PDB file of C-alpha atoms and ligand atoms in Angstrom:
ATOM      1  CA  UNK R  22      17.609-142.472 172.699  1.00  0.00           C
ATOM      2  CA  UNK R  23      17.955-140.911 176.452  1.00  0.00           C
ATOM      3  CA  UNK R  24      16.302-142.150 179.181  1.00  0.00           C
ATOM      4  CA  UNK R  25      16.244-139.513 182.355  1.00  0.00           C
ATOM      5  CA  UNK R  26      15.485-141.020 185.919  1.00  0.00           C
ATOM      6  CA  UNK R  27      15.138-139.637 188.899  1.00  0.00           C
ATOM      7  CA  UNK R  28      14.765-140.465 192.736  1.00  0.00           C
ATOM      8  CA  UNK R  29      12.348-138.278 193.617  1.00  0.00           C
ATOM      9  CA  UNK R  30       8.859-138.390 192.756  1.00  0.00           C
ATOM     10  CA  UNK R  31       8.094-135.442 190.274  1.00  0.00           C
ATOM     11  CA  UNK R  32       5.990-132.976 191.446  1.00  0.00           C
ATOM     12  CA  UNK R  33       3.015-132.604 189.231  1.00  0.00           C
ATOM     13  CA  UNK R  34       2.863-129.329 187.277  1.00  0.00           C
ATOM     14  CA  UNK R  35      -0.155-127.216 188.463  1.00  0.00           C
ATOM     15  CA  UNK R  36      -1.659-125.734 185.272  1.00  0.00           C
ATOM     16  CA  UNK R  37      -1.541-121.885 185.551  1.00  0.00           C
ATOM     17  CA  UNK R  38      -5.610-121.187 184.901  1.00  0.00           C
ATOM     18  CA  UNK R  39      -5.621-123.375 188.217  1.00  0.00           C
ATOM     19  CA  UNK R  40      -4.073-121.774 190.383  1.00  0.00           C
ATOM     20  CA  UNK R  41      -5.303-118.354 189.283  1.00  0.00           C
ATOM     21  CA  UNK R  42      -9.279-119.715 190.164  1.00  0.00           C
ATOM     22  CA  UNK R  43      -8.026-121.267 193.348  1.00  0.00           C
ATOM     23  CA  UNK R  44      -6.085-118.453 194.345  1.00  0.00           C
ATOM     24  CA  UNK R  45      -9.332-116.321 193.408  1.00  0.00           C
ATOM     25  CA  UNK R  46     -11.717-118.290 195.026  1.00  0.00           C
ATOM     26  CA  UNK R  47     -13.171-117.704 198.759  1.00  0.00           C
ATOM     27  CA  UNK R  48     -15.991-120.227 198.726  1.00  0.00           C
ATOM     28  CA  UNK R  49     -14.809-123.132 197.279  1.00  0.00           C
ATOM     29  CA  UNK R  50     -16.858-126.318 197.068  1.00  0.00           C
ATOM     30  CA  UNK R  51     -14.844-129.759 196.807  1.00  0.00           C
ATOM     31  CA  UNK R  52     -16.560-132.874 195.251  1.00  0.00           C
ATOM     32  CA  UNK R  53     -15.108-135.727 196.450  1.00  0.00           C
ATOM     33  CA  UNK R  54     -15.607-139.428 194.999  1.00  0.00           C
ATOM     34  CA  UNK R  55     -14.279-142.999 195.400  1.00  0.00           C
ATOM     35  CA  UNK R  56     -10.937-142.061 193.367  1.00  0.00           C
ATOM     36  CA  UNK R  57      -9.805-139.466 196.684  1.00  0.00           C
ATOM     37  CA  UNK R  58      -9.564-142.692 199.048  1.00  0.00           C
ATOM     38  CA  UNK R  59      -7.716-144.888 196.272  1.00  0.00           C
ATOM     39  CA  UNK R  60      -4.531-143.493 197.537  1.00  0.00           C
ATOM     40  CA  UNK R  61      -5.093-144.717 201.117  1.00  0.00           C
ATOM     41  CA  UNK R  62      -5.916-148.138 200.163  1.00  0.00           C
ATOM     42  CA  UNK R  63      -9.313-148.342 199.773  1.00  0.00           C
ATOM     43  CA  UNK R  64     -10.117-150.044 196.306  1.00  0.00           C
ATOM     44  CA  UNK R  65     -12.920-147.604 193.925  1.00  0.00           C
ATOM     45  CA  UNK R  66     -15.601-149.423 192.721  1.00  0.00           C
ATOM     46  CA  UNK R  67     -14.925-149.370 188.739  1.00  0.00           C
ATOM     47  CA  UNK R  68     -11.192-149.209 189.195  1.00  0.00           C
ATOM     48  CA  UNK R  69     -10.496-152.402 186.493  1.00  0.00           C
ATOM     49  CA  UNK R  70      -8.102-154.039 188.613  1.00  0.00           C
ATOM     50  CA  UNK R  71      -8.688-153.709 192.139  1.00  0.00           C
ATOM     51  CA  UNK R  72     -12.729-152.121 192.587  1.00  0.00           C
ATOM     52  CA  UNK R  73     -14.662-154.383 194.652  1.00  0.00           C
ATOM     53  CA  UNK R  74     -17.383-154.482 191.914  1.00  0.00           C
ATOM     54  CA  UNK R  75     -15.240-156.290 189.876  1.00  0.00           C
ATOM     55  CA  UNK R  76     -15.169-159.592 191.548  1.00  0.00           C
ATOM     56  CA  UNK R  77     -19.178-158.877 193.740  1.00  0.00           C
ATOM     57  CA  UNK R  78     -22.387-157.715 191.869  1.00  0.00           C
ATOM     58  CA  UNK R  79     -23.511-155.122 193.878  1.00  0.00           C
ATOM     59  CA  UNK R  80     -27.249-156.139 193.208  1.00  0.00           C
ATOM     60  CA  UNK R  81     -25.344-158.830 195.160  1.00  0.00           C
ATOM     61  CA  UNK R  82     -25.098-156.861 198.348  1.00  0.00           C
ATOM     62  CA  UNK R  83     -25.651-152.882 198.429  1.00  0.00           C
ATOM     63  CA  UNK R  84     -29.561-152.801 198.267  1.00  0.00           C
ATOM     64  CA  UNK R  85     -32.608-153.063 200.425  1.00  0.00           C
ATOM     65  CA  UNK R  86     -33.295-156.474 198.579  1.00  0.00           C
ATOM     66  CA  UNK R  87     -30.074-157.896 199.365  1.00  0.00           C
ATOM     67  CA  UNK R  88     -30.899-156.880 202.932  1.00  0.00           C
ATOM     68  CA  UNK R  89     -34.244-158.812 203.115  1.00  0.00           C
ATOM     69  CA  UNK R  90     -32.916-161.729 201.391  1.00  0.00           C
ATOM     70  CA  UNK R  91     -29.939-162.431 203.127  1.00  0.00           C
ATOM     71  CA  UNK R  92     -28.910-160.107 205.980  1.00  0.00           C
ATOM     72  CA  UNK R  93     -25.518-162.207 207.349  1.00  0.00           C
ATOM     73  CA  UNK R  94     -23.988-162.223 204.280  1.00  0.00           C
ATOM     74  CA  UNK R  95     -24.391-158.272 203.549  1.00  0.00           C
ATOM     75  CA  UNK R  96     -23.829-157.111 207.019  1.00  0.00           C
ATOM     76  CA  UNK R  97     -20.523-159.527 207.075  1.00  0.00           C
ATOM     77  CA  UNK R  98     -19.041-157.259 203.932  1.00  0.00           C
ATOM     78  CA  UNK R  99     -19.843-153.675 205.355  1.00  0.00           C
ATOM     79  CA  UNK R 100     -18.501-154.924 208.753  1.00  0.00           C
ATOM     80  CA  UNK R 101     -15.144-156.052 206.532  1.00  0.00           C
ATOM     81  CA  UNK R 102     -15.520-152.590 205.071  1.00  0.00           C
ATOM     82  CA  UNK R 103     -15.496-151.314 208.416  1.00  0.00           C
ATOM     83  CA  UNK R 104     -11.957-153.139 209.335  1.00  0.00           C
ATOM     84  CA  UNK R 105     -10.466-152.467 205.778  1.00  0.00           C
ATOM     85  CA  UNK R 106     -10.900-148.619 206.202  1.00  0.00           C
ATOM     86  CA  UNK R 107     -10.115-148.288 209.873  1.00  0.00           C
ATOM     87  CA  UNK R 108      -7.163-149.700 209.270  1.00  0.00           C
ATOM     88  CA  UNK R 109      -6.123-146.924 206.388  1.00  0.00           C
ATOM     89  CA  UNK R 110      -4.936-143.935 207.151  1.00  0.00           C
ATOM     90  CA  UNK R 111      -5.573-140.560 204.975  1.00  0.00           C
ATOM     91  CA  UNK R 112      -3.083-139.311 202.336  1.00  0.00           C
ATOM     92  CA  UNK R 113      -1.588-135.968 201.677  1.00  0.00           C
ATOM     93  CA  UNK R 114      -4.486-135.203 199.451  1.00  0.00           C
ATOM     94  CA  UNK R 115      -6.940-135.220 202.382  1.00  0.00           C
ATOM     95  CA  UNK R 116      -4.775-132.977 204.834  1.00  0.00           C
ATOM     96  CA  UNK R 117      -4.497-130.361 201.937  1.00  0.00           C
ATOM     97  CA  UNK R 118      -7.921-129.923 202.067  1.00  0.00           C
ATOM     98  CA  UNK R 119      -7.675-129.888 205.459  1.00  0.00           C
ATOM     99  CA  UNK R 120      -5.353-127.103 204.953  1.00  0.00           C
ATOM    100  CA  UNK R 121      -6.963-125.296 202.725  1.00  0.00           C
ATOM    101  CA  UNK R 122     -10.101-124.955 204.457  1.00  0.00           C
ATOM    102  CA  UNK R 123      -8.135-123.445 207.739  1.00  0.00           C
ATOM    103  CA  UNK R 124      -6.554-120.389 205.287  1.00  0.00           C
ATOM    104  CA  UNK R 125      -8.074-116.976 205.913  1.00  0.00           C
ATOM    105  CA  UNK R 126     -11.370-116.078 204.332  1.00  0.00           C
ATOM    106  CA  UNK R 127     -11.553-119.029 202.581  1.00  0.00           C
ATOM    107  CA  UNK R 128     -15.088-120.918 202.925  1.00  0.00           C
ATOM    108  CA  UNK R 129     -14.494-124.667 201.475  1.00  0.00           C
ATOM    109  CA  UNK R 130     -17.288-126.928 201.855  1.00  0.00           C
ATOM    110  CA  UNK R 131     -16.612-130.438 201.233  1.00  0.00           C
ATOM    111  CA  UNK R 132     -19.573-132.882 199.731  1.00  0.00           C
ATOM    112  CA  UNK R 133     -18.703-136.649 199.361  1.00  0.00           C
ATOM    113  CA  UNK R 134     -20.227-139.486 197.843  1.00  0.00           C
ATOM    114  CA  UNK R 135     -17.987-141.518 200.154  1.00  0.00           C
ATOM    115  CA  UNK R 136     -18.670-143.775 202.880  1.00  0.00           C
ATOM    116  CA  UNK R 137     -15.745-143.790 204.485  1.00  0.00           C
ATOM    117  CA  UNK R 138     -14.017-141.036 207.262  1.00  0.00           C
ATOM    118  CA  UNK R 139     -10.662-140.131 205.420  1.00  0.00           C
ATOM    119  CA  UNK R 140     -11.831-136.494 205.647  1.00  0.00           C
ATOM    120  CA  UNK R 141     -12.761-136.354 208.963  1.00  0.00           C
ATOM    121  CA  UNK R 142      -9.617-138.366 210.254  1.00  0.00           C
ATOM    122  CA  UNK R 143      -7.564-136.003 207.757  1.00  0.00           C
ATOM    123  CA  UNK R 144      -8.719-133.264 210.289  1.00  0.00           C
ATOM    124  CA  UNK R 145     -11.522-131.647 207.523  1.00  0.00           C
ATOM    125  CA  UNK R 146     -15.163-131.148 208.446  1.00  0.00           C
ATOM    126  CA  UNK R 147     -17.702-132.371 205.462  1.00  0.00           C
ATOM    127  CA  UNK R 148     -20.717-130.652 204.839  1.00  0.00           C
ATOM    128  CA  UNK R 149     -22.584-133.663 203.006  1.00  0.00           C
ATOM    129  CA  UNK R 150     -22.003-137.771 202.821  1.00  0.00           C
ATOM    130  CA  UNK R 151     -23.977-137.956 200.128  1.00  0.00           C
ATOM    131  CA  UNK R 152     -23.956-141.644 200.774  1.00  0.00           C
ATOM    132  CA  UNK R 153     -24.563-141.770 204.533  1.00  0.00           C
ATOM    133  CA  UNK R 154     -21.310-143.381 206.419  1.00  0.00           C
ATOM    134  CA  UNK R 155     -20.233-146.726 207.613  1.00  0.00           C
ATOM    135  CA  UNK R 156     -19.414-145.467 210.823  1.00  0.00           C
ATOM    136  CA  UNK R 157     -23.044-144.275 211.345  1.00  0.00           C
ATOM    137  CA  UNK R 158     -25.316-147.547 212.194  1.00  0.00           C
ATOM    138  CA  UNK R 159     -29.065-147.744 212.578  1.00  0.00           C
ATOM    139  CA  UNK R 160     -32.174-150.016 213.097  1.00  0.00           C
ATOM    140  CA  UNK R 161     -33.660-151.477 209.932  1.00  0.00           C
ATOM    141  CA  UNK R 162     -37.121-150.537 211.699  1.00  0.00           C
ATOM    142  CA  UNK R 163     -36.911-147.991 214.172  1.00  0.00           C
ATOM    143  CA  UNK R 164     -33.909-146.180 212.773  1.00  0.00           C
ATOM    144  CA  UNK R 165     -32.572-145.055 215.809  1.00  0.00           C
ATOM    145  CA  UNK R 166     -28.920-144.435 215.771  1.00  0.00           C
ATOM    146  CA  UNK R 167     -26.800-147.699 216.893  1.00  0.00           C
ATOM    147  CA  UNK R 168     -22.654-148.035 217.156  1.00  0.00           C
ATOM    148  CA  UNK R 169     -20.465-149.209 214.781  1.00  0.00           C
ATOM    149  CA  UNK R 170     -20.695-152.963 215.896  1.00  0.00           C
ATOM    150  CA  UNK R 171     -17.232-154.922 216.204  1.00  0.00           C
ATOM    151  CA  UNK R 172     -15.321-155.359 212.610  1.00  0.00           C
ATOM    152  CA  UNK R 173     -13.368-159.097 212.342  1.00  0.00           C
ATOM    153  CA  UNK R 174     -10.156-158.912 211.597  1.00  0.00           C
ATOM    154  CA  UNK R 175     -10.522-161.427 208.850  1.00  0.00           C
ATOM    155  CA  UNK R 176     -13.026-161.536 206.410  1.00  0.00           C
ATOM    156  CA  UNK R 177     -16.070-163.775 206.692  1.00  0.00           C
ATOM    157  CA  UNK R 178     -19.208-164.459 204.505  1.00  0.00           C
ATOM    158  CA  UNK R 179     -21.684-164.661 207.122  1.00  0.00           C
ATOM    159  CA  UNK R 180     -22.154-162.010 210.687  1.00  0.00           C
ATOM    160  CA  UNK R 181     -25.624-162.567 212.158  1.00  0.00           C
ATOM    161  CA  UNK R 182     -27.042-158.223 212.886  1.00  0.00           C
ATOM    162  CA  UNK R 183     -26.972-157.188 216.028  1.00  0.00           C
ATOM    163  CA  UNK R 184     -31.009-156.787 217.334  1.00  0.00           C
ATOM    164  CA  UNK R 185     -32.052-153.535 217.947  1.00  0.00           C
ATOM    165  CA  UNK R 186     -31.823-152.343 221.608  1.00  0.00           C
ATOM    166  CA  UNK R 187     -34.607-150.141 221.241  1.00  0.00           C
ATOM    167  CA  UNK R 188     -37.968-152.052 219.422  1.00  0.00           C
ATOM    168  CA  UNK R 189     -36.557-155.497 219.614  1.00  0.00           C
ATOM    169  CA  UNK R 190     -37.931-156.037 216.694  1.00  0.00           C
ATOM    170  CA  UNK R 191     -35.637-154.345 214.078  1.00  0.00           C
ATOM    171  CA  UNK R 192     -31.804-155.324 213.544  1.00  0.00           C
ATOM    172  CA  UNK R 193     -28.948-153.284 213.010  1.00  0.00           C
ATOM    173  CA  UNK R 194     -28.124-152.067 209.395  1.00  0.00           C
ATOM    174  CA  UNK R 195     -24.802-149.543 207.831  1.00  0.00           C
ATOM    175  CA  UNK R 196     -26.274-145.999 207.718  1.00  0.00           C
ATOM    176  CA  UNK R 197     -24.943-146.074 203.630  1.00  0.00           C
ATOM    177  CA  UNK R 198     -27.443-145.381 201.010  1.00  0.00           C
ATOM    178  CA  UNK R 199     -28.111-148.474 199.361  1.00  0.00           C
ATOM    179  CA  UNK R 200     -28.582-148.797 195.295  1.00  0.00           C
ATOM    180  CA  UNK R 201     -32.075-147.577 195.142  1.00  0.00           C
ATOM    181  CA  UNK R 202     -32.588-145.781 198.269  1.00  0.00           C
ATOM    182  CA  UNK R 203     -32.869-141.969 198.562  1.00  0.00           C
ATOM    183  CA  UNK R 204     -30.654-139.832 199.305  1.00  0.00           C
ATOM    184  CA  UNK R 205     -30.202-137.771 202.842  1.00  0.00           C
ATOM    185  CA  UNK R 206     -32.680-135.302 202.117  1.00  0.00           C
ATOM    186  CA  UNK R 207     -30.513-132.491 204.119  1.00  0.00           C
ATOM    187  CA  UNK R 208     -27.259-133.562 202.800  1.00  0.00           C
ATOM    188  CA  UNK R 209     -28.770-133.839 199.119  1.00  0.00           C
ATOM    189  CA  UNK R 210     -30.055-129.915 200.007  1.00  0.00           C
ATOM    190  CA  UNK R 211     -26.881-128.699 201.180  1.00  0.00           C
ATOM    191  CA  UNK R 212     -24.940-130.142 198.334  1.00  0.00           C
ATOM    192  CA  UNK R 213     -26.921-128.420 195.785  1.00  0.00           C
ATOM    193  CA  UNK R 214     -26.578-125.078 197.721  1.00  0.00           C
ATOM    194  CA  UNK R 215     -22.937-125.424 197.843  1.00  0.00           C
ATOM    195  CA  UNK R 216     -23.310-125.988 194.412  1.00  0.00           C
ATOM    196  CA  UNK R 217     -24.587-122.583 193.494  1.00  0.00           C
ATOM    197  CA  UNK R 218     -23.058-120.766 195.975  1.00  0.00           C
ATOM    198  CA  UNK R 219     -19.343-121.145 194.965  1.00  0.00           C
ATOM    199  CA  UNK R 220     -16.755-119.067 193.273  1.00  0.00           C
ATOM    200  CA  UNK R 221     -14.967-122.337 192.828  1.00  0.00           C
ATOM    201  CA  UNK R 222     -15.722-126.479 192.158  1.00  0.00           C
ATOM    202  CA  UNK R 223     -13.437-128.665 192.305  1.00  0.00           C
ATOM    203  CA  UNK R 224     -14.322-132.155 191.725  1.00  0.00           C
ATOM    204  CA  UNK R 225     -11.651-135.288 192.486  1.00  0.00           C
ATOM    205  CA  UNK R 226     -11.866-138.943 192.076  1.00  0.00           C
ATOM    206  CA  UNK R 227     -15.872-139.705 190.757  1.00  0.00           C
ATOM    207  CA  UNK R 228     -16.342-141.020 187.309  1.00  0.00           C
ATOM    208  CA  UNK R 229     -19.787-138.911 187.737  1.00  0.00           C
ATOM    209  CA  UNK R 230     -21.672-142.503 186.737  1.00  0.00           C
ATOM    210  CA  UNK R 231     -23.711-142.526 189.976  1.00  0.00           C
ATOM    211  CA  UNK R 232     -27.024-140.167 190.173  1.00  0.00           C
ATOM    212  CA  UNK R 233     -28.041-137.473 191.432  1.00  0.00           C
ATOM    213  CA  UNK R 234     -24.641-137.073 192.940  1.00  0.00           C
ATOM    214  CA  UNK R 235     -23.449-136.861 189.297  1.00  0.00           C
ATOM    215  CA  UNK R 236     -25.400-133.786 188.372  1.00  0.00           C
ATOM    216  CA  UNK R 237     -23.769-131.224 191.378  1.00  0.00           C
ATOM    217  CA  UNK R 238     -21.362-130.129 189.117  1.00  0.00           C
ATOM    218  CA  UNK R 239     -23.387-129.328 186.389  1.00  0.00           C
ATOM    219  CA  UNK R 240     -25.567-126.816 188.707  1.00  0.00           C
ATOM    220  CA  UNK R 241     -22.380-124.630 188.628  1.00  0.00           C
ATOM    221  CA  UNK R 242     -21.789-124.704 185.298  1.00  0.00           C
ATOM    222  CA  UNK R 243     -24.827-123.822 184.272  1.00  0.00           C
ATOM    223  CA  UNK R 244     -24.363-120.762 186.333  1.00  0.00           C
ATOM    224  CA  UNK R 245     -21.024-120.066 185.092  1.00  0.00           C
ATOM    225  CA  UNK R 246     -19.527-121.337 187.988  1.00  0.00           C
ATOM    226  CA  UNK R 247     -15.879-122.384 186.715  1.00  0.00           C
ATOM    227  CA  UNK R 248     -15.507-126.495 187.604  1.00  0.00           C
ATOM    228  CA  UNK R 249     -11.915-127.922 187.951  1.00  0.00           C
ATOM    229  CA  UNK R 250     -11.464-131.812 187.820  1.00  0.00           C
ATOM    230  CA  UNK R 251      -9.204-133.474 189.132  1.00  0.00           C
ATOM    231  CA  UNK R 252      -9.019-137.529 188.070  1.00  0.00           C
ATOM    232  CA  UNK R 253      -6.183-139.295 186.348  1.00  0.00           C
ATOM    233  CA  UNK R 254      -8.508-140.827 183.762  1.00  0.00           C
ATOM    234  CA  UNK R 255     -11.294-139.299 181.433  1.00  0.00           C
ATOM    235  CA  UNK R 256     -15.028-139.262 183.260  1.00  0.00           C
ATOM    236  CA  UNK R 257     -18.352-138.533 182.540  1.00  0.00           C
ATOM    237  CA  UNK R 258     -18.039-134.597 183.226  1.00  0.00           C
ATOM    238  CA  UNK R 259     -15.042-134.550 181.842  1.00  0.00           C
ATOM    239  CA  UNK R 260     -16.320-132.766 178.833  1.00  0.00           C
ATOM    240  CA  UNK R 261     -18.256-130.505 180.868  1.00  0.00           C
ATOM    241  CA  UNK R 262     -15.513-129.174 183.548  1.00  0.00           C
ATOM    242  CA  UNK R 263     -13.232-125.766 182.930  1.00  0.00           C
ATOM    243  CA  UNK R 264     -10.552-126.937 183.702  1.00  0.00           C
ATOM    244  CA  UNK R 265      -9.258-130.908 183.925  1.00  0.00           C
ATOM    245  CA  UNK R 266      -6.076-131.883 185.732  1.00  0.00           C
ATOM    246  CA  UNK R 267      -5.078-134.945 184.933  1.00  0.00           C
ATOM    247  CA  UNK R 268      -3.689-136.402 187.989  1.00  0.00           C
ATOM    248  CA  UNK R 269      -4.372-138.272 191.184  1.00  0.00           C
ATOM    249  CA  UNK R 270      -5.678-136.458 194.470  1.00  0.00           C
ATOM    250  CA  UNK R 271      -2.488-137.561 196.607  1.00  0.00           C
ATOM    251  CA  UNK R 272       0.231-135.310 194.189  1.00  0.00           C
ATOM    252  CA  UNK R 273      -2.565-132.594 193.057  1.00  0.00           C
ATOM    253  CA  UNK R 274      -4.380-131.112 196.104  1.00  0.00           C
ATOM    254  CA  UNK R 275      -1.147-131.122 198.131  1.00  0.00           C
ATOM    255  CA  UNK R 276       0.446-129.185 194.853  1.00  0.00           C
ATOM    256  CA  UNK R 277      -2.262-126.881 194.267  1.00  0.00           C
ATOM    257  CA  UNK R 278      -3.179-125.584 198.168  1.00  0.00           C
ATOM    258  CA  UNK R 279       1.255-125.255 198.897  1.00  0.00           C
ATOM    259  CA  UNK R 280       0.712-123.028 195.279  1.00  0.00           C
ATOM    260  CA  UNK R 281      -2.003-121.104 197.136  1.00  0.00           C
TER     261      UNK R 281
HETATM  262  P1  NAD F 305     -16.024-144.592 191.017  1.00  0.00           P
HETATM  263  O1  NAD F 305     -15.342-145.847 191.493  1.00  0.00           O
HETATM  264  O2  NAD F 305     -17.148-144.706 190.094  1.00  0.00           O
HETATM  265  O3  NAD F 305     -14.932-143.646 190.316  1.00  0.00           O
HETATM  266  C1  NAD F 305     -13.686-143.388 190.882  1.00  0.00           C
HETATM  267  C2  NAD F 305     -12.979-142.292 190.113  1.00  0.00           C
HETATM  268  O4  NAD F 305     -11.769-142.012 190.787  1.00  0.00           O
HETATM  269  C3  NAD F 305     -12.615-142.661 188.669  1.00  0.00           C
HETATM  270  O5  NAD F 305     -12.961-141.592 187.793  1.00  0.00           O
HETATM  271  C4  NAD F 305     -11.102-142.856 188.736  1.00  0.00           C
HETATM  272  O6  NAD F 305     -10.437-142.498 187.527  1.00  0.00           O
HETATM  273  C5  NAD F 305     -10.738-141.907 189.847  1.00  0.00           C
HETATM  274  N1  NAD F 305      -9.482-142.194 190.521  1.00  0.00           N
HETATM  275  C6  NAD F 305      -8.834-143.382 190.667  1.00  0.00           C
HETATM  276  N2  NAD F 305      -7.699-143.208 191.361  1.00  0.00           N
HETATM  277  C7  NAD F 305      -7.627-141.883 191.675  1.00  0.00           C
HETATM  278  C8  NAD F 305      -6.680-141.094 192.392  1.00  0.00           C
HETATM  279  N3  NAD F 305      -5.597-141.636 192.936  1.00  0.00           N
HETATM  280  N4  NAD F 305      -6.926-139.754 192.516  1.00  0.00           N
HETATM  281  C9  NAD F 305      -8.033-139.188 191.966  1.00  0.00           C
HETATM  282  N5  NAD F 305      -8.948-139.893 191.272  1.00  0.00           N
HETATM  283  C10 NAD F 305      -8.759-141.217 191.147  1.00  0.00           C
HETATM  284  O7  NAD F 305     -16.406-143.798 192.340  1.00  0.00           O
HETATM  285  P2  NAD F 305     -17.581-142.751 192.628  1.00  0.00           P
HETATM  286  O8  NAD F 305     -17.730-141.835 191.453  1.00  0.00           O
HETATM  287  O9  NAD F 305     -17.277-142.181 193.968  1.00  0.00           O
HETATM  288  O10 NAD F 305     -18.924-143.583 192.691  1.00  0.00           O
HETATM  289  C11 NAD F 305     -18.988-144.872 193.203  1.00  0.00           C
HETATM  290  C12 NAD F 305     -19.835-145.103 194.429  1.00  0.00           C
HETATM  291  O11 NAD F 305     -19.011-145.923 195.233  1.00  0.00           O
HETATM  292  C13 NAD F 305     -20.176-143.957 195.306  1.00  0.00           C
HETATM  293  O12 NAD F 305     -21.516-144.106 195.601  1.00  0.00           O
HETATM  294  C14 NAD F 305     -19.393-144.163 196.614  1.00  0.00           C
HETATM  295  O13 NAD F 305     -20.259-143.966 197.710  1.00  0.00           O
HETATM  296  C15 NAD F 305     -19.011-145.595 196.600  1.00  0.00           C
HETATM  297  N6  NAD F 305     -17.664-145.971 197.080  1.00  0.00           N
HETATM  298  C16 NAD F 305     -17.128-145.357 198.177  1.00  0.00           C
HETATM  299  C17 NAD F 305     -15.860-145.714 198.608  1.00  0.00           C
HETATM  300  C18 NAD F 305     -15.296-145.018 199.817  1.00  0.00           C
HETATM  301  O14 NAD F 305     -16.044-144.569 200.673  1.00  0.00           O
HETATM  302  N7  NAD F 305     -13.973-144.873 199.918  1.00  0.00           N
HETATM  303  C19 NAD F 305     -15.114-146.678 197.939  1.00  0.00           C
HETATM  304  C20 NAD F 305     -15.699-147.304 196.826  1.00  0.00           C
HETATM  305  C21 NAD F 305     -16.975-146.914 196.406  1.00  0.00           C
HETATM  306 ZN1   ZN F 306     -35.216-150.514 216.404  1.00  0.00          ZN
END
């Protein structure tokens, strides 16, 4: 038997009905999920080894109950949040989509369930956190904006809120959406427009598990909208896309937009 090795890394091979929608498309919609940031270091949720889920319930900490009950100990793990993702940086995967958006007449509109600011940093505006942001802080009762309070730099189990400068009475939460909260009523609007709107979807790194977020894609293919997923393991739409791509957002997106 032969074995062939190489030194480089293998560039991924961009199937042809890909790049002949992408090259087509003007208004292209990206939907970005947990699997886009995996790259840079931060851990998905349901990733078996490394998601944070696996080893903290999340009834445990990302909901409005977990809030009441036991502030310290929730604000203590977005703040470590906070210092894990400052400290990564964004991937080639983000700055082509960075790129992509900056090509003439293209309109690409980028809608993430993410909390964290890979995009942004990656030089990329985003239409829609679906999710809210860890860098945007607020009162638990007033909800006037607050900053990002002061990340350790070594995890701890217990950080006492910040009180509210404003009413005095409230203290200072993340601005994510917590497991039964709603979602941001204008991002939720514009995601569903962008939805509708597009020659193009492209979807990257959600397993499509967490609602409503999970239904965008299906508005455009119920209009006939082609869909494009990119994810290096089966997911929930998977059935449902155009086109799948079977490979992570750090070798595809860079690929695909230097194919454009
Ligand atoms: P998820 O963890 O449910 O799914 C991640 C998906 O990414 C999986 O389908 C996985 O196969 C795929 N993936 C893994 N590595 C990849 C790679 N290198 N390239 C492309 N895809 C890859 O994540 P979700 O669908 O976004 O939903 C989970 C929830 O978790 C969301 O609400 C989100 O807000 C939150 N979350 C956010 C962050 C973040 O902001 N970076 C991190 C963890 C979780
Ligand atoms: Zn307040």
């Amino acid at each position: 038997m032969m074995a062939f090795m190489t030194s480089a890394p293998i560039a991924p091979e961009i199937p042809g009905a890909i790049i002949a929608l992408a090259r087509a498309a003007r208004r292209i919609t990206v939907l970005t999920g947990a699997g886009i940031s995996a790259e840079s270091g931060v851990p998905t949720f349901r990733d078996a080894q490394t998601g944070l889920w696996t080893q903290v319930d999340p009834e445990d900490l990302a909901t409005p109950a977990a809030w009441a009950r036991d502030k310290p100990y929730v604000n203590a793990w977005f703040l470590w949040r906070v210092h894990l993702i400052s400290a990564a940086t964004p991937h080639a995967g983000h700055r082509a989509l960075a790129d992509w958006a900056r090509r003439p007449d293209t309109d690409l509109r980028i809608v993430t369930q993410n909390i964290d600011d890979l995009h942004e940093r990656a030089g990329s505006e985003v239409l829609a956190h679906l999710h809210g942001s860890l860098f945007a802080w607020r009162c638990d009762r007033c909800e006037r904006p607050a900053p990002t309070p002061q990340a350790p730099a070594q995890p701890r189990e217990r950080i006492e809120p910040d009180t509210c400068p404003h009413c005095a009475f409230g203290e200072i939460r993340p601005g994510v959406v917590w497991f039964n909260e709603a979602l941001p009523e204008r991002e939720l609007a514009d995601a569903i427009r962008v939805c509708r709107d597009a020659d193009l979807v492209v979807v990257v790194g959600t397993s499509g598990i967490v609602q409503p977020a999970a239904s965008l894609p299906h508005l455009a293919g119920a209009r006939g909208i082609p869909v494009i997923e990119i994810d290096p393991r089966p997911t929930e739409f998977s059935p449902f896309a155009t086109h799948v791509w079977r490979a992570t957002a750090g070798a595809a997106l860079p690929a695909l937009v230097a194919a454009l």
